[in-house]
Coordinates of C-alpha atoms in Angstrom, one line a residue:
R1 CA 6.8 -5.1 12.0
T2 CA 7.0 -1.6 14.8
P3 CA 10.4 -1.0 14.6
I4 CA 10.3 -2.0 10.5
N5 CA 7.3 0.7 10.4
S6 CA 9.2 3.5 11.5
L7 CA 12.4 3.0 10.1
I8 CA 10.5 3.3 7.1
G9 CA 9.2 6.3 8.1
I10 CA 12.7 7.9 9.1
V11 CA 14.7 7.0 6.3
D12 CA 12.0 8.7 4.6
I13 CA 12.4 11.9 6.7
L14 CA 16.8 11.1 5.4
K15 CA 15.2 11.1 2.1
S16 CA 13.2 14.0 1.7
R17 CA 16.7 16.2 3.2
K18 CA 18.2 16.0 -0.4
D19 CA 19.7 19.0 -0.5
I20 CA 22.1 18.4 2.2
Y21 CA 22.5 14.8 0.5
Q22 CA 25.5 13.3 -2.0
E23 CA 24.7 11.9 -4.9
K24 CA 26.4 8.2 -3.5
D25 CA 25.0 8.9 0.3
L26 CA 20.9 9.4 -1.7
Q27 CA 21.4 6.6 -3.6
L28 CA 23.0 4.5 0.0
L29 CA 19.6 5.8 1.2
D30 CA 17.4 4.4 -1.3
S31 CA 18.8 0.8 -1.5
A32 CA 17.8 1.6 3.1
Y33 CA 14.7 2.3 1.9
T34 CA 13.8 -0.8 -0.7
N35 CA 15.7 -3.5 1.9
I36 CA 13.6 -2.3 4.7
T37 CA 10.7 -2.1 3.0
A38 CA 11.0 -5.1 1.1
T39 CA 11.3 -6.8 4.9
S40 CA 8.4 -5.6 5.9
K41 CA 6.2 -6.4 3.4
T42 CA 8.0 -10.0 4.4
I43 CA 6.8 -9.7 7.5
N44 CA 3.5 -8.6 6.8
D45 CA 2.7 -11.5 4.8
I46 CA 3.5 -13.8 6.7
L47 CA 1.1 -12.6 9.8
N48 CA -1.4 -12.3 7.3
L49 CA -1.3 -16.1 5.9
S50 CA -1.6 -16.1 9.4
K51 CA -4.5 -14.6 9.7
I52 CA -5.6 -16.4 6.6
D53 CA -5.3 -19.9 7.3
Q54 CA -7.6 -18.6 11.3
H55 CA -10.3 -18.0 9.5
D56 CA -10.6 -13.8 9.2
N57 CA -13.7 -12.3 10.3
I58 CA -14.2 -9.0 8.5
D59 CA -15.0 -6.1 9.5
S60 CA -16.1 -3.3 8.0
I61 CA -16.5 0.5 8.4
H62 CA -17.5 3.1 6.4
F63 CA -14.1 4.8 4.5
D64 CA -13.5 6.6 1.1
Y65 CA -11.9 4.1 -1.2
V66 CA -10.2 6.9 -2.9
D67 CA -8.0 8.0 -0.4
L68 CA -7.0 4.7 0.1
L69 CA -5.8 4.2 -3.3
E70 CA -3.5 7.5 -3.1
D71 CA -2.2 6.2 0.3
V72 CA -1.5 2.9 -1.1
V73 CA 0.3 4.2 -4.5
E74 CA 2.2 7.2 -2.3
T75 CA 3.4 4.5 -0.9
H76 CA 4.9 2.4 -3.3
R77 CA 5.8 5.3 -4.8
N78 CA 9.7 5.1 -4.3
Q79 CA 9.8 2.1 -5.0
A80 CA 8.2 2.3 -8.2
E81 CA 10.8 5.3 -9.3
I82 CA 14.2 2.6 -8.1
K83 CA 13.5 0.7 -10.8
G84 CA 11.8 3.7 -13.7
L85 CA 8.8 2.6 -13.6
E86 CA 5.4 5.3 -13.9
L87 CA 3.1 4.9 -11.1
E88 CA -0.7 6.1 -11.4
Y89 CA -3.8 6.2 -10.4
V90 CA -6.9 6.3 -12.6
V91 CA -10.7 6.9 -9.9
D92 CA -14.0 8.7 -10.8
M93 CA -14.2 11.1 -8.5
E94 CA -17.5 12.0 -10.2
K95 CA -19.7 9.1 -8.2
P96 CA -20.1 7.9 -4.8
T97 CA -16.0 6.9 -3.6
V98 CA -17.7 5.6 0.5
I99 CA -18.2 2.1 1.1
F100 CA -18.7 -0.3 3.3
S101 CA -16.2 -3.0 3.4
D102 CA -13.1 -4.6 5.6
E103 CA -10.6 -1.0 4.8
F104 CA -7.5 -3.6 6.2
K105 CA -8.4 -6.0 4.1
V106 CA -9.4 -4.1 0.6
R107 CA -5.6 -2.1 1.6
Q108 CA -3.9 -5.7 1.6
I109 CA -5.5 -6.3 -2.4
M110 CA -4.7 -2.7 -3.5
S111 CA -1.5 -2.9 -1.8
N112 CA -0.7 -6.5 -2.6
L113 CA -1.3 -6.6 -7.0
V114 CA 0.7 -2.4 -7.0
S115 CA 3.9 -4.6 -5.0
N116 CA 3.5 -7.3 -7.3
A117 CA 3.3 -5.2 -10.8
I118 CA 6.7 -3.0 -9.4
K119 CA 8.5 -6.7 -8.5
Y120 CA 7.6 -8.4 -12.2
S121 CA 8.1 -4.9 -14.0
N122 CA 12.0 -3.6 -15.1
A123 CA 10.2 -0.8 -17.5
G124 CA 7.8 1.1 -18.7
K125 CA 4.2 2.0 -16.7
I126 CA 2.4 0.5 -13.2
I127 CA -1.9 1.7 -13.2
A128 CA -3.8 1.1 -10.5
S129 CA -7.2 2.1 -11.2
V130 CA -10.6 1.6 -8.9
L131 CA -14.5 1.8 -9.3
I132 CA -18.3 1.1 -9.1
D133 CA -20.3 -0.8 -10.8
D134 CA -23.6 -0.7 -12.5
Q135 CA -24.0 -4.4 -9.7
S136 CA -22.7 -2.4 -7.4
N137 CA -18.9 -3.9 -7.0
L138 CA -15.7 -3.0 -6.4
I139 CA -13.2 -3.2 -8.6
I140 CA -9.3 -3.2 -8.1
Q141 CA -7.2 -3.1 -10.9
V142 CA -4.3 -2.9 -11.9
S143 CA -1.6 -3.1 -15.4
D144 CA 1.5 -3.3 -15.8
Q145 CA 4.0 -3.4 -18.9
G146 CA 6.0 -5.9 -17.0
Q147 CA 7.3 -10.1 -18.3
G148 CA 4.2 -11.0 -18.2
I149 CA 3.4 -14.6 -17.3
P150 CA 3.3 -17.9 -19.3
E151 CA 0.9 -19.9 -20.6
A152 CA 2.9 -23.2 -18.8
L153 CA 2.8 -21.1 -15.2
K154 CA -0.7 -19.7 -15.2
K155 CA -2.1 -22.1 -13.2
N156 CA -0.2 -21.4 -10.3
I157 CA 0.1 -18.4 -10.0
F158 CA -1.9 -18.3 -7.0
K159 CA -0.8 -20.7 -5.0
K160 CA 1.5 -20.2 -1.9
Y161 CA 5.3 -19.8 -1.9
Y162 CA 5.6 -19.6 -5.5
T163 CA 7.2 -16.9 -6.8
V164 CA 8.4 -16.3 -10.9
N165 CA 11.3 -14.6 -13.0
K166 CA 12.1 -14.5 -16.0
S167 CA 14.0 -17.6 -16.5
N168 CA 10.3 -19.2 -15.4
K169 CA 11.5 -20.9 -12.0
V170 CA 10.6 -20.5 -9.1
E171 CA 12.8 -18.0 -7.2
G172 CA 12.6 -14.6 -4.6
G173 CA 10.6 -13.7 -2.0
V174 CA 8.7 -16.2 -0.3
G175 CA 5.3 -16.4 -2.9
L176 CA 2.8 -15.4 -0.7
G177 CA 1.7 -11.7 -2.3
L178 CA -0.4 -13.7 -4.7
Y179 CA -1.7 -16.3 -2.6
I180 CA -3.0 -14.0 -0.2
T181 CA -4.5 -11.9 -2.2
K182 CA -7.1 -14.0 -3.7
N183 CA -7.8 -15.7 -0.5
I184 CA -8.9 -12.1 1.3
V185 CA -10.4 -11.9 -2.3
N186 CA -12.5 -15.2 -1.6
T187 CA -13.5 -14.2 2.3
L188 CA -14.8 -10.9 1.3
K189 CA -16.6 -12.6 -1.0
G190 CA -15.3 -11.6 -4.7
K191 CA -13.2 -13.2 -7.1
I192 CA -9.9 -12.4 -9.6
N193 CA -8.8 -12.7 -12.2
F194 CA -5.8 -12.2 -14.7
I195 CA -5.4 -11.1 -18.3
T196 CA -1.3 -11.0 -19.1
N197 CA 0.7 -10.7 -22.2
V198 CA 4.7 -12.4 -22.0
G199 CA 6.5 -9.5 -22.7
Q200 CA 3.2 -6.7 -22.9
G201 CA 2.5 -6.8 -19.4
T202 CA -0.7 -8.3 -17.1
T203 CA -3.5 -6.7 -16.0
F204 CA -5.3 -8.2 -12.3
K205 CA -8.8 -7.9 -12.0
A206 CA -10.2 -8.0 -8.4
Q207 CA -13.7 -7.7 -8.2
I208 CA -15.4 -7.2 -4.4
P209 CA -19.6 -6.8 -3.9
I210 CA -20.5 -4.3 -1.3
P211 CA -22.9 -2.8 -0.2
Q212 CA -24.4 0.9 -2.7
P213 CA -21.4 3.2 -2.4
K214 CA -22.2 6.9 -0.6
F215 CA -20.9 10.7 -1.5
R216 CA -18.2 12.1 0.7
R217 CA -19.2 14.5 2.8
K218 CA -17.5 18.4 2.2
N219 CA -15.1 18.6 5.4
T220 CA -13.9 21.8 6.4
L221 CA -10.5 20.7 7.2
N222 CA -8.6 20.0 4.5
V223 CA -5.1 18.0 5.7
Q224 CA -3.2 16.6 2.9
K225 CA -0.3 16.6 4.5
I226 CA 2.1 17.7 7.8
S227 CA 2.7 21.8 6.5
D228 CA -1.4 21.4 5.9
F229 CA -1.6 21.7 10.0
S230 CA -1.9 24.5 12.1
R231 CA 1.9 25.4 13.4
D232 CA -0.1 26.1 16.3
L233 CA -0.8 22.3 16.7
R234 CA -1.1 20.9 20.5
W235 CA -0.9 17.6 20.5
L236 CA 0.9 15.5 23.6
I237 CA 2.5 12.2 21.6
V238 CA 2.2 8.5 24.0
D239 CA 3.9 5.7 22.4
D240 CA 6.5 2.6 24.6
N241 CA 8.8 3.1 21.8
A242 CA 11.7 5.4 21.3
L243 CA 12.1 4.7 17.6
N244 CA 8.4 6.1 16.9
L245 CA 9.0 9.2 19.2
L246 CA 12.8 9.3 17.4
Y247 CA 10.0 9.2 14.3
L248 CA 8.0 11.0 15.3
K249 CA 10.1 14.0 16.7
Q250 CA 10.7 14.8 13.8
F251 CA 8.0 14.5 11.3
F252 CA 6.3 17.4 13.8
S253 CA 9.9 19.4 14.3
L254 CA 8.3 22.7 13.2
H255 CA 5.5 22.0 15.8
T256 CA 6.7 23.4 18.8
H257 CA 3.6 22.0 21.2
V258 CA 3.2 18.9 20.1
M259 CA 4.7 16.8 22.6
T260 CA 6.4 13.4 23.3
A261 CA 6.5 10.9 26.1
T262 CA 7.4 6.6 26.6
N263 CA 4.4 6.8 28.8
V264 CA 2.0 8.7 30.6
L265 CA 3.8 9.4 33.8
C266 CA 6.1 11.7 32.2

């Protein structure tokens, strides 16, 4: 998984330098990004499946679900834009957003539902929303304007290795996304369902019980992107993967005091 993630990062950096490429070059980069991302998702699904089959434990921490949703949406934005889809998210910033749950599992639920919506949409808008209801449940909802799910296929949608296309045939991908999502929701003592209209779209809704959420503490360091860091940032990044270091060197190319090394003896 590590080298795949590094490749995604490197291609993403190349894509950001649009002014030095011709249109055909950008198309090639988009194609590379899409295929590497798809490979990454397949690898993640297979690894996550093995954890589910081993009855993975819950590892809860405090985290801000708004930050998490923003990150998930931005991760998938390029995938949506390549298909001409609008990708938006909705949150209520007036209510507490810091929750105590398994951040990794909640991220998987969000990511799988957004990715699935993109996969089965060819036009229109995808909206991801997260809120806390009056019963202290985390509600994750993803709506699309895609092809919808035919009545005959509804009962199979959460089965392992099951995928659908417009011809109602099982094909494409490995069909683990929704199976894994349902199992993660079950692990978190929640439930998941969907409503759908053929030709109009589908909305998936996951409901996960959590303790009462808290308001976010004010942070004096507001860092949203690399350029928000001081140019005098002084970090030593150590990683034994050369591809990771190549990516990070490019990422922090403007920070002359950010050093990299393959081991602590360098």
